[in-house]
Coordinates of C-alpha atoms and ligand atoms in Angstrom, one line a residue:
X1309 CA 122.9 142.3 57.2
X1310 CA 125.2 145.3 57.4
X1311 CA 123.2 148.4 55.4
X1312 CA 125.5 151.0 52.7
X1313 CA 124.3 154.5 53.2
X1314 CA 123.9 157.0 51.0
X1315 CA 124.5 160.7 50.0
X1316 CA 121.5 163.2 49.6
X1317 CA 122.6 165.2 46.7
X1318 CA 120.3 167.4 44.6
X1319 CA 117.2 166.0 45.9
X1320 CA 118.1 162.6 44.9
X1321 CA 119.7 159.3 47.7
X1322 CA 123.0 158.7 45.8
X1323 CA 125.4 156.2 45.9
X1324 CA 128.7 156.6 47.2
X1325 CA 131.6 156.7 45.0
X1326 CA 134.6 157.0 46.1
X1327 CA 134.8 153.2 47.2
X1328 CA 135.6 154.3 51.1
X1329 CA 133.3 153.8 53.9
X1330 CA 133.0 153.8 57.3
X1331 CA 132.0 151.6 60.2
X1332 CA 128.9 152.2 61.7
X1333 CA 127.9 150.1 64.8
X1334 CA 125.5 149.3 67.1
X1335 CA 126.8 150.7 70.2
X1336 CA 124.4 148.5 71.9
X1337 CA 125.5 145.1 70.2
X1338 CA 129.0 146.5 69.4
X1339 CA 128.4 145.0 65.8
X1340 CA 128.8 146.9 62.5
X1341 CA 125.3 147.7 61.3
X1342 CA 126.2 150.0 58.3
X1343 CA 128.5 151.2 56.4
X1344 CA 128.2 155.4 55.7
X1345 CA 130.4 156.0 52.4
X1346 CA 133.1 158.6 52.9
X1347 CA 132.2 161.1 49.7
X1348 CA 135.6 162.0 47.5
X1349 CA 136.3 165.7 46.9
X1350 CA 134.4 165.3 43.4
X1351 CA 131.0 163.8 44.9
X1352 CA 131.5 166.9 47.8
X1353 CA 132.0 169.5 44.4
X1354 CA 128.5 167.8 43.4
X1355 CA 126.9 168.9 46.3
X1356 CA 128.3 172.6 46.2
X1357 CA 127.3 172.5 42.4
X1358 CA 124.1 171.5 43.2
X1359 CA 123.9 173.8 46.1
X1360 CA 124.9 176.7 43.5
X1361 CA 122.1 175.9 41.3
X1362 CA 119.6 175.9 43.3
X1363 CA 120.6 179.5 45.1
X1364 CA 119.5 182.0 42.6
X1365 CA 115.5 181.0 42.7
X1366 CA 115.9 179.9 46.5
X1367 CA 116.9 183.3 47.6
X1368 CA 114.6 185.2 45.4
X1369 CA 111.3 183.0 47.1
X1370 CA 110.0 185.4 49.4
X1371 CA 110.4 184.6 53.4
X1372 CA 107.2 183.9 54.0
X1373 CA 107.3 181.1 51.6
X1374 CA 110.3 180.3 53.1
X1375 CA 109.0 180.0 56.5
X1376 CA 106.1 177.7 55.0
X1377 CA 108.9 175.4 53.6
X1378 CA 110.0 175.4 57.5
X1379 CA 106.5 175.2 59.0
X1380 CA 106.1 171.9 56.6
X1381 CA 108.9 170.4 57.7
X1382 CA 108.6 170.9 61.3
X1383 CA 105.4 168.7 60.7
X1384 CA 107.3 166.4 59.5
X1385 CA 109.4 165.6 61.8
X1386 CA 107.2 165.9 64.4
X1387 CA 105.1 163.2 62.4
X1388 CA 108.2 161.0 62.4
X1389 CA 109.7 161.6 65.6
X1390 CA 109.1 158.1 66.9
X1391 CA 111.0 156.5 64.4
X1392 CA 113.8 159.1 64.1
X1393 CA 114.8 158.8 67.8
X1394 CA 114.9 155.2 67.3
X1395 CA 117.2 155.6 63.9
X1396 CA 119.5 157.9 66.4
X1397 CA 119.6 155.7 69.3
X1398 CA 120.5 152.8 67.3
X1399 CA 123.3 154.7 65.9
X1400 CA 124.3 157.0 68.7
X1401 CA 123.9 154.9 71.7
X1402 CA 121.9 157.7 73.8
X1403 CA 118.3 156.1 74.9
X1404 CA 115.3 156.8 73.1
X1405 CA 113.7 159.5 75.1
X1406 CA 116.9 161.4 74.9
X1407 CA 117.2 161.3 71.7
X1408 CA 113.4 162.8 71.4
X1409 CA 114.7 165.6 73.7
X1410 CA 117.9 165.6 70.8
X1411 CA 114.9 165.6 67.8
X1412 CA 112.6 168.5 69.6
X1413 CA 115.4 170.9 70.1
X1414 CA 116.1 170.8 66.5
X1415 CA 112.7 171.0 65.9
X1416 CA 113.0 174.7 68.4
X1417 CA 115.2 176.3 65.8
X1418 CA 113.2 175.5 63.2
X1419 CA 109.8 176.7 64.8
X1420 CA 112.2 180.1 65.3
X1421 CA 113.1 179.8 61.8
X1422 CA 109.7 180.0 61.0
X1423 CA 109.9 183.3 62.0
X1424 CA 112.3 185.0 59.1
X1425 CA 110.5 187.2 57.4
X1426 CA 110.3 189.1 60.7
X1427 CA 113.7 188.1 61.8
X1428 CA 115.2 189.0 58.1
X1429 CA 113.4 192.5 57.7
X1430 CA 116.0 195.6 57.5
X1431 CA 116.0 199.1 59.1
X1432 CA 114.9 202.2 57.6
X1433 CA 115.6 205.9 58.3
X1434 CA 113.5 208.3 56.5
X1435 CA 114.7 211.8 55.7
X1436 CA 118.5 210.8 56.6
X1437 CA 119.5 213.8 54.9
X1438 CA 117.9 216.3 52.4
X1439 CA 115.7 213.9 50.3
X1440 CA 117.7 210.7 51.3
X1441 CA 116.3 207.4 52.6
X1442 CA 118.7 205.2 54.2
X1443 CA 117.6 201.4 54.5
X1444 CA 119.0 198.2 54.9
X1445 CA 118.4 194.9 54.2
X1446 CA 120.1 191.4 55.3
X1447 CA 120.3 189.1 52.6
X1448 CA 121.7 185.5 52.1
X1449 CA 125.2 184.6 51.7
X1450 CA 124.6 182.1 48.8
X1451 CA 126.6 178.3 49.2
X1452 CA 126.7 177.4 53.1
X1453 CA 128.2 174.5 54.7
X1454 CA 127.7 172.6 58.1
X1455 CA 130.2 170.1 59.8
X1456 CA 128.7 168.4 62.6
X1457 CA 129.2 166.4 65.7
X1458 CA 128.2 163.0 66.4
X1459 CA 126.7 163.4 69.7
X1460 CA 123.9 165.9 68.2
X1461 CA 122.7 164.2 64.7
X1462 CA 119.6 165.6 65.0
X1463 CA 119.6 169.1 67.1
X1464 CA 123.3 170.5 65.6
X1465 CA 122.3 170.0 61.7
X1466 CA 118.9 171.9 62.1
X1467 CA 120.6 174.8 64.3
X1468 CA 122.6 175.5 61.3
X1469 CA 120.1 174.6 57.9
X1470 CA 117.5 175.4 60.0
X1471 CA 118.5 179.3 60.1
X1472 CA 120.6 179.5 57.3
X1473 CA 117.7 178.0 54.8
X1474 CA 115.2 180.1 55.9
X1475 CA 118.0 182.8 55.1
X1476 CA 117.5 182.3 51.7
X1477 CA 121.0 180.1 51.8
X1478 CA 121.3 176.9 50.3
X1479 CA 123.2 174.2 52.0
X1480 CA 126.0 171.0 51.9
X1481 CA 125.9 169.5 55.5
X1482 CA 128.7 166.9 56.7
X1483 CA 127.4 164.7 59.2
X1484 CA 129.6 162.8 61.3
X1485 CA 130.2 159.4 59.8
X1486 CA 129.4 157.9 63.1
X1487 CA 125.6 158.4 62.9
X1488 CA 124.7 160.1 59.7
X1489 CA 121.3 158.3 58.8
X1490 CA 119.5 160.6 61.0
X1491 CA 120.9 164.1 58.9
X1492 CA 120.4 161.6 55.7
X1493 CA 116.7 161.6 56.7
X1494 CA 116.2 165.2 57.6
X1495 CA 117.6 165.9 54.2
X1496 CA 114.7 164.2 52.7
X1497 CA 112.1 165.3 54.6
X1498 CA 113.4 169.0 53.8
X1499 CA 112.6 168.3 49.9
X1500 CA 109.2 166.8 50.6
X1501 CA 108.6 170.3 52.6
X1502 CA 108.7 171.6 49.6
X1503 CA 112.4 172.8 49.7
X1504 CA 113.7 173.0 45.6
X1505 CA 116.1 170.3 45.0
X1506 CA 119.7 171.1 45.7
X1507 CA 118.5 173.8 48.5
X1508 CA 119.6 170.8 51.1
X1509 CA 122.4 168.6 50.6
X1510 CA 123.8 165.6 53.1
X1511 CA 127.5 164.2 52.0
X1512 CA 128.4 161.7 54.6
X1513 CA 132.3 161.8 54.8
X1514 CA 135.6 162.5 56.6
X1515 CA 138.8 165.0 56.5
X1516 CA 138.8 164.6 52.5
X1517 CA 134.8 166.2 52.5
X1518 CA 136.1 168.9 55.6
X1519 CA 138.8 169.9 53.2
X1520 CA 136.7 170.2 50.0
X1521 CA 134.5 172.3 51.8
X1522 CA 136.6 174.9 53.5
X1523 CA 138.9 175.2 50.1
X1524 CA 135.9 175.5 47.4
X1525 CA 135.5 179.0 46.7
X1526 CA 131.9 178.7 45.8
X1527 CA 130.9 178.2 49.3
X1528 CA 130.5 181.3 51.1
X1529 CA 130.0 180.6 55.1
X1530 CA 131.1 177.3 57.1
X1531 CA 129.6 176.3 60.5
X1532 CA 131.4 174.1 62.6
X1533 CA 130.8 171.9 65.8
X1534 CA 133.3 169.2 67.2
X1535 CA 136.1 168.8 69.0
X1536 CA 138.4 172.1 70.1
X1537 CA 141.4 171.1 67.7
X1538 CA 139.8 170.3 65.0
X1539 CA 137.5 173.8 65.4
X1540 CA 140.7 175.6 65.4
X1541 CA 141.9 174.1 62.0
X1542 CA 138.2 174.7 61.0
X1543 CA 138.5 178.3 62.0
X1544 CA 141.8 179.3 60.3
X1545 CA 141.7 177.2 57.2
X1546 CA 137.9 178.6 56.1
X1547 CA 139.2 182.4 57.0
X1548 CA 142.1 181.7 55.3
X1549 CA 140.1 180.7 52.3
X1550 CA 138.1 183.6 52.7
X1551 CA 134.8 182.1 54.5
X1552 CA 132.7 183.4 57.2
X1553 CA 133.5 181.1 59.9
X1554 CA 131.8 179.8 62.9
X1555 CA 133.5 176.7 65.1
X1556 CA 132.2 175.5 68.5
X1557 CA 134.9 172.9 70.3
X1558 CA 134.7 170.8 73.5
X1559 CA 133.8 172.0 76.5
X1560 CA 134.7 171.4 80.6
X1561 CA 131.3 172.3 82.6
X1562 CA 131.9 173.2 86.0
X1563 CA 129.4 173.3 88.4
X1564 CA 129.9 175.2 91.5
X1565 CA 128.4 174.2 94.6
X1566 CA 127.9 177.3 97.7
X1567 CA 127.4 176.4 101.0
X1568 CA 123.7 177.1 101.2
X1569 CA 123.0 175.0 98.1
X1570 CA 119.9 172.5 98.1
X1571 CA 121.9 169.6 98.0
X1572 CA 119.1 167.4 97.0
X1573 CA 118.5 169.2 94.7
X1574 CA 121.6 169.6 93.4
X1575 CA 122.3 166.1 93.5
X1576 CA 119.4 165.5 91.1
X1577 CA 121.0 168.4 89.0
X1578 CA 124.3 166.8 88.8
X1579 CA 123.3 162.7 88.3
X1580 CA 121.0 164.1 85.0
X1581 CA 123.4 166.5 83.7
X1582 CA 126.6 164.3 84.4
X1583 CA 125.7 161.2 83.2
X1584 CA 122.4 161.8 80.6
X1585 CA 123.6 160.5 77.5
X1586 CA 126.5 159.1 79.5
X1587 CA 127.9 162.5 79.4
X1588 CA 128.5 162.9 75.7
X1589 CA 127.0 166.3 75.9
X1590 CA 129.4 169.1 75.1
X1591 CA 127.3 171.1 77.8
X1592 CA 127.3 167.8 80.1
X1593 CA 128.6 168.9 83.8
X1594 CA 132.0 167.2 84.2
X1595 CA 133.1 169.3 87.3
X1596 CA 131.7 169.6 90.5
X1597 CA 132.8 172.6 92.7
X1598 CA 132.2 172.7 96.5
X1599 CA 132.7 175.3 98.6
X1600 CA 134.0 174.3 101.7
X1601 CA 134.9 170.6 102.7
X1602 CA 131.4 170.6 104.9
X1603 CA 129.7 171.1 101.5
X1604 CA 132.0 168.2 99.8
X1605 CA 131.5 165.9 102.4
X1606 CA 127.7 166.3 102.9
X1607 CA 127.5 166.3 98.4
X1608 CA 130.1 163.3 98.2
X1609 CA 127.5 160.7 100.7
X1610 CA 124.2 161.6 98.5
X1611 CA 126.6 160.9 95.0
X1612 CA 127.6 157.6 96.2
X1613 CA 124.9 155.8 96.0
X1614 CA 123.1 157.3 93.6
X1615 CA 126.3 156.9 91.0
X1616 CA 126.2 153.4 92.0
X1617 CA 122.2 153.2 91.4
X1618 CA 122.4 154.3 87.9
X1619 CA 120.5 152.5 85.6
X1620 CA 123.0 151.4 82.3
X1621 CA 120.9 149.5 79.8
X1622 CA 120.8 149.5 75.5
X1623 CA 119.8 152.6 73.8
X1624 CA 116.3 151.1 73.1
X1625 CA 115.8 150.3 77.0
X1626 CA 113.3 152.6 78.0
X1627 CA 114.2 151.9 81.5
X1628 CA 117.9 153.1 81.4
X1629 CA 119.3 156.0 82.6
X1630 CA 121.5 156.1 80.0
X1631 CA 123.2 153.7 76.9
X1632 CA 126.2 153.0 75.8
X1633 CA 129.0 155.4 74.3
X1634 CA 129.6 155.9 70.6
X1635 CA 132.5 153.0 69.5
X1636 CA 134.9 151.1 71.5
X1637 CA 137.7 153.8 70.7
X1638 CA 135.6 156.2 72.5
X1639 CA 135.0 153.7 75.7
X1640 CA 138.8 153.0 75.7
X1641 CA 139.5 156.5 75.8
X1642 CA 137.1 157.2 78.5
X1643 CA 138.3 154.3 80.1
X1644 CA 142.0 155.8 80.2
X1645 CA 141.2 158.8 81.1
X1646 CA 140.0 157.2 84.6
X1647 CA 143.1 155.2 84.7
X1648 CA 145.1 158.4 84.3
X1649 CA 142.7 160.1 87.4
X1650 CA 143.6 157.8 89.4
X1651 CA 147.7 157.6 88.8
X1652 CA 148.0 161.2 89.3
X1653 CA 146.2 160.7 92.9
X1654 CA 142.0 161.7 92.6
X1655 CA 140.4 159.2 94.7
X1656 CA 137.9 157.4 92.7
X1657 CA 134.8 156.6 94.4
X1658 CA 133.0 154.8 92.3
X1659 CA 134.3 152.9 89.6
X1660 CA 132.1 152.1 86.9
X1661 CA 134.9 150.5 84.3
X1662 CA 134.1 147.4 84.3
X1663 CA 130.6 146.8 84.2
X1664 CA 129.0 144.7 81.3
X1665 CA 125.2 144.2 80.7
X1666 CA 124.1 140.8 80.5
X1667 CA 123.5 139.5 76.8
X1668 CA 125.4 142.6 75.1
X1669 CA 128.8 141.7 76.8
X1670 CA 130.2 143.2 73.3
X1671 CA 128.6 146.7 73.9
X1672 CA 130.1 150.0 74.9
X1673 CA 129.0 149.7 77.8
X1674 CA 130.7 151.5 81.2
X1675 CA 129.2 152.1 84.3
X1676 CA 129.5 155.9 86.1
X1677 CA 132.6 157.1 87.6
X1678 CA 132.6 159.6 90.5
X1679 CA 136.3 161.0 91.5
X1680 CA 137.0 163.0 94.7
X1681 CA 140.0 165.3 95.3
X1682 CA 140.4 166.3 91.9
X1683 CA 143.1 169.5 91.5
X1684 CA 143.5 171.7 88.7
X1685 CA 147.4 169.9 87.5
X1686 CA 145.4 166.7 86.7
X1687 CA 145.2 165.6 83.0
X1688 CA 141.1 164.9 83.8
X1689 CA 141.1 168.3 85.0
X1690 CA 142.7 170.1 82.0
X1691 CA 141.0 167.9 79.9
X1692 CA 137.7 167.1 77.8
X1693 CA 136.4 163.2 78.6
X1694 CA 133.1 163.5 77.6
X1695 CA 132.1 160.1 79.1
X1696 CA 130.2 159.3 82.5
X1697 CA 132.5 160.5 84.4
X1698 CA 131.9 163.3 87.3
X1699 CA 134.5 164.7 89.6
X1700 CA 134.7 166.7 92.3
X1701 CA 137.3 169.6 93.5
X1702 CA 137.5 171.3 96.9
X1703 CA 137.9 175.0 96.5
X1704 CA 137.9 177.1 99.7
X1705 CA 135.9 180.0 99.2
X1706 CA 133.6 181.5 96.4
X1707 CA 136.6 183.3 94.9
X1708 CA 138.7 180.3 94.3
X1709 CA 135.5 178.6 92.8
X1710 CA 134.5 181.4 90.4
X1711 CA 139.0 181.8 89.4
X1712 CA 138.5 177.9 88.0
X1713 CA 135.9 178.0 85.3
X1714 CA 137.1 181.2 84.7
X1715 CA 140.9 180.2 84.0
X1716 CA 140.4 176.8 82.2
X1717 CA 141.1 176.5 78.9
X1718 CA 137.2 175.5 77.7
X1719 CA 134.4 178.0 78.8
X1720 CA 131.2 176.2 77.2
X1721 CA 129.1 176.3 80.2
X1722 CA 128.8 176.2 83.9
X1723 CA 126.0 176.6 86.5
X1724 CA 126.4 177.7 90.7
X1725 CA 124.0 176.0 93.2
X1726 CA 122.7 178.7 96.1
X1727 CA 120.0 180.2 97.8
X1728 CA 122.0 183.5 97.6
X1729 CA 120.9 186.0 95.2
X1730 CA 123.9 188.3 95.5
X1731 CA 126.6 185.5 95.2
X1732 CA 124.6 184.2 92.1
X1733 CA 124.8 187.7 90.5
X1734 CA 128.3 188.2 91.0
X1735 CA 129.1 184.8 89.7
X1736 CA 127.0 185.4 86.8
X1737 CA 128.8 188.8 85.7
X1738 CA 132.3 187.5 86.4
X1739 CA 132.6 184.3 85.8
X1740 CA 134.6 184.1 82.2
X1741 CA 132.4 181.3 80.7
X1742 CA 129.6 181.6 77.6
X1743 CA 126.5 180.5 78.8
X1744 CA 125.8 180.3 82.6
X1745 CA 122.8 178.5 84.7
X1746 CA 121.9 179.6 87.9
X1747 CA 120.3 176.4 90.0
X1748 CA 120.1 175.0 86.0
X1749 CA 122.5 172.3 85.5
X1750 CA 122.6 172.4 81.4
X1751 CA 122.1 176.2 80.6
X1752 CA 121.3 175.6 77.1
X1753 CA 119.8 178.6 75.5
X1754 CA 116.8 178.3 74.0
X1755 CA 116.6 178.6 70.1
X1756 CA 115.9 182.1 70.0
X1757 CA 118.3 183.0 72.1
X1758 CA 121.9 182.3 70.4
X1759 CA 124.3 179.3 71.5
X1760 CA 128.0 179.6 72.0
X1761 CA 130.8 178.9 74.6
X1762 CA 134.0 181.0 74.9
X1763 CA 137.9 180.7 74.9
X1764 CA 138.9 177.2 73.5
X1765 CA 135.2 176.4 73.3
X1766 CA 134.2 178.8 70.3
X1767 CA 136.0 180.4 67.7
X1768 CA 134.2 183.1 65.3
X1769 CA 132.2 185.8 66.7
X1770 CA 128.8 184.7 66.3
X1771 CA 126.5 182.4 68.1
X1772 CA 124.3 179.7 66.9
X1773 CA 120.9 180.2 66.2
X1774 CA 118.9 183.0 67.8
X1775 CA 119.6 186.5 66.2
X1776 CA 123.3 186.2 66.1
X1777 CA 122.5 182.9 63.9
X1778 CA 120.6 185.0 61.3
X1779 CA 123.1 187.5 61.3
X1780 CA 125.9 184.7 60.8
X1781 CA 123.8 183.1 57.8
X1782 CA 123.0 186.8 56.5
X1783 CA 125.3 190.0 55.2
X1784 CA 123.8 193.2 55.2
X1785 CA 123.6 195.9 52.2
X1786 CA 122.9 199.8 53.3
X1787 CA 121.2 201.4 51.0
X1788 CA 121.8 205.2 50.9
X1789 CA 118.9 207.0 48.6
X1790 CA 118.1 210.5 46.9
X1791 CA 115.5 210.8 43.9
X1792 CA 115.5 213.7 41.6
X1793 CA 114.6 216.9 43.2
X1794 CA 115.6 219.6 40.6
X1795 CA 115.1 222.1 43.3
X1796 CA 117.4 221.3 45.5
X1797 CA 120.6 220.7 43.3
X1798 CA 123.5 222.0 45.1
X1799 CA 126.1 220.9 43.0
X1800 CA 129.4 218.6 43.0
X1801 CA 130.7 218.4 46.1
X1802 CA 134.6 217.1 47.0
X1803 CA 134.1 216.7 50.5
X1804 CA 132.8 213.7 52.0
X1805 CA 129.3 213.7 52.9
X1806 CA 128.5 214.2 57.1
X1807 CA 125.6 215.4 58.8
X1808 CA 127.2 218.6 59.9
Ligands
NAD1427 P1 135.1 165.6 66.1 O1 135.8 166.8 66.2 O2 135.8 164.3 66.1 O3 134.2 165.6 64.8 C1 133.4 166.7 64.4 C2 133.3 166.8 62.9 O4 134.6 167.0 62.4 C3 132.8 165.5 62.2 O5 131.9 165.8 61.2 C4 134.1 164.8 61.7 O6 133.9 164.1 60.6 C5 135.0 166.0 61.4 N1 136.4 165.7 61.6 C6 137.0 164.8 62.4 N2 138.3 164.9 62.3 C7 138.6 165.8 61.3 C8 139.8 166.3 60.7 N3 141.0 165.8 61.1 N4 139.7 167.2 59.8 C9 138.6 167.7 59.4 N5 137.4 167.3 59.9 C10 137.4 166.3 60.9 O7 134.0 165.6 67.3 P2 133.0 164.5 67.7 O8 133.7 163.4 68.5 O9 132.1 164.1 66.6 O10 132.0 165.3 68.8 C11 132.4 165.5 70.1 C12 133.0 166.8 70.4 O11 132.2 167.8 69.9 C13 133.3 167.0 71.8 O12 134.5 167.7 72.0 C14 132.2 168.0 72.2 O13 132.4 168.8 73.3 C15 132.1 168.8 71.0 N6 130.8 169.5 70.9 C16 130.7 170.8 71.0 C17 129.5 171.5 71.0 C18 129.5 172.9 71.2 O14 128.5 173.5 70.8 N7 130.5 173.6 71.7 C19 128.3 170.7 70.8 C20 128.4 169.4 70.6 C21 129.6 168.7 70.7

């Protein structure tokens, strides 16, 4: 029987009320297993209300009960991390132990969360001047809000609350409305952490909740992850509204291959990190760069088989490589995207469109794709799939190789394959990209270090999680101070104060 999710408002499961919902399948079955209600701007208004409420005491609890609220709930989660993954894979399509590996890097940030009453503590410079103190101190923002992906229900959510809670924020997340039991579920397990009510609020919905959000005045900071267009109306409409803004979009990882690369080793790199997931990971590599044809050649006979060897099975099959994607829109789009490839002249190698798994014929299912002879004027080029789909490009020297990450429009991640030291260096320092791996397929910074792509891939200033997340989350007071001293009184001055 098809489910009807909730809302998590104010500590309580609510019904929706706006009488719209959502389809949310079974990727695996391709049936409708739930409905997720899309929240009206009034039930959204709840949420910042409650979110307002709770803010004053909240931010007045002192970090390190804060960080015990955070050290609770990591227990938590950990307690219920075999039936989470399972919630997310249902939803998601992504196999179970992936969606673990989803679940535990959520769980990073908050285990660095449960650090803030270090990470929150100000400066201080005695004796600044005659008598003055100068301190400072980072304190919350007040009403923050999250909009999140579907392809990270558990890991995005928690980079954002996770920081921004133990901040001394309170918080309205919007899960996507593709797989939102999983935030749904974090949201209770937060109060039974001991979070007040109202400090956590989940309100499933679409545009209309978006909209609410970045126009209410009460809320103070909005975090964004999703796709690059929609980042960019993220970005402008919350400045333009006056809100701190952060908004991470999608994301072409290229992978550069050198000549003296490991090639089995990088073939294991690049069958994990291109089709884990079946490549809906916005750090997923999508482009493979050789050096040389020698190198393409050699690369191109180890993909072959192992594309054609990889394991598709349902998200609960612990012996697939990897599940099915999100809806049929998604697998149609994918599916195009390869038609398009091969129109515009990439030779496709292997061709992974129309497989089907036995007994879930109506799943969203596709095999891997691998393209050869991919150039930089082709529409898969230029643009995000985000499906299991890897291609390759020739470039000529190391120089032509480090000029494409560089000049595409996304610059999320990339990685270079080599045994050289000095080319690894130089690649690393030029290469125009956020986050780089060197012989590390998925460069994925660890929680307290700070996430965040460049050009079309992030808009803001300020990284996820790490410090740049505490300063996002946080704004910081200087506090300039003289006490009495009768005998040094010197008088009204008309000049501005320096140190001269
Ligand atoms: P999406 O942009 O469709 O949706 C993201 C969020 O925006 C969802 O909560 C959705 O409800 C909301 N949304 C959708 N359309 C909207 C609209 N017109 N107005 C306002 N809000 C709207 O993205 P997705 O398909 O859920 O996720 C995949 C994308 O996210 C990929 O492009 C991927 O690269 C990107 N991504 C980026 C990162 C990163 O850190 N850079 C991480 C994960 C995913």
């Amino acid at each position: 029987m098809t489910k009807t999710l909730t809302h998590f408002i104010n500590g309580k499961v609510v019904e929706g009320r706006s009488g719209r919902f959502h389809d949310v399948y079974d990727p695996s079955t391709g049936e409708v297993q739930a409905k997720a209600p899309l929240a009206a701007t009034e039930e959204v208004q709840d949420a910042i209300a409650a979110a307002q409420a709770a803010f004053p005491e909240w931010a007045a609890t002192n970090p390190q009960k804060r960080a015990r609220v955070m050290f609770k709930f990591k227990e938590l989660v950990e307690r219920e991390m075999d039936s989470l993954a399972e919630m997310l894979s249902r939803e998601h399509g992504k196999v179970v132990a992936d969606s673990k590996g989803d679940i535990q890097r959520g769980i990073e940030v908050i285990e660095f969360a449960c650090g803030i009453p270090h990470l929150q503590k100000g400066e201080f410079t005695e004796g600044a001047g005659p008598g003055i103190d100068m301190y400072s101190m980072r304190q919350p923002l007040g009403v923050c809000a999250g909009i999140t992906p579907f392809n990270f229900p558990a890991m995005i959510p928690m980079w954002m609350f996770g920081v921004a809670i133990a901040c001394g924020n309170t918080f309205v997340c919007k899960p996507s409305e593709r797989d939102p039991s999983l935030p749904l579920r974090l949201g209770e397990l937060m109060l039974e952490a001991g979070a007040p009510e109202g400090v956590l609020n989940i309100v499933v919905g679409d545009k209309e909740a978006v909209d609410t959000i970045l126009t209410d005045p009460r809320v103070e900071a909005v975090s964004f992850v999703g796709s690059s267009d929609i980042a960019e109306y993220i970005y402008a409409t919350g400045a333009a509204n006056g809100k701190r803004v952060q908004a991470m979009g999608g994301a072409k990882n290229h992978a550069i291959i050198m000549p003296d690369a490991d090639l089995d080793q990088v073939s294991d790199a690049l069958i994990g990190a291109g089709f884990g997931s079946a490549g809906e990971r916005c750090m997923a590599i999508s482009q493979v760069v050789t050096v040389g044809d020698e190198t393409a050649d050699a690369l191109v006979e180890k993909l072959i088989p192992r594309v054609e060897a990889l394991r598709v099975g349902t998200a609960t099959d612990p012996d697939a490589d990897f599940g099915p994607v999100v809806t049929a829109a998604h697998l149609a789009k994918i599916k195009n995207y390869v038609d398009i490839g091969i129109k515009e002249g990439a030779k496709l190698l292997v061709d992974g469109r129309d497989f089907k798994l036995q007994g879930h014929e109506d799943g969203f299912f596709m095999g891997g794709c691998l393209f050869d002879h991919v150039t930089p004027d082709m529409t898969i080029y230029k643009e995000e799939i985000f499906g299991p789909v890897l291609s390759i490009m020739r470039a000529n020297d190391f120089e032509e190789a480090v000029a494409l990450p560089s000049r595409h429009q996304y610059g999320n991640g990339v990685a270079i394959f080599t045994r050289d030291g000095d080319a690894a260096r130089t690649f690393a320092a030029k290469v125009n990209v956020g986050m780089v791996g060197i012989n590390v397929p998925i460069p994925v910074p660890l929680a307290y270090h700070s996430f965040g792509g460049w050009k079309r891939s992030a808009f803001g200033d300020t990284n996820q999680h790490g410090t740049e997340g505490v300063k996002f989350w946080t704004k910081v007071k200087t506090v300039t101070a003289r006490w009495p001293d009768h005998s040094a009184r010197d008088g009204a001055s008309f000049v501005i104060p320096t140190m001269k």
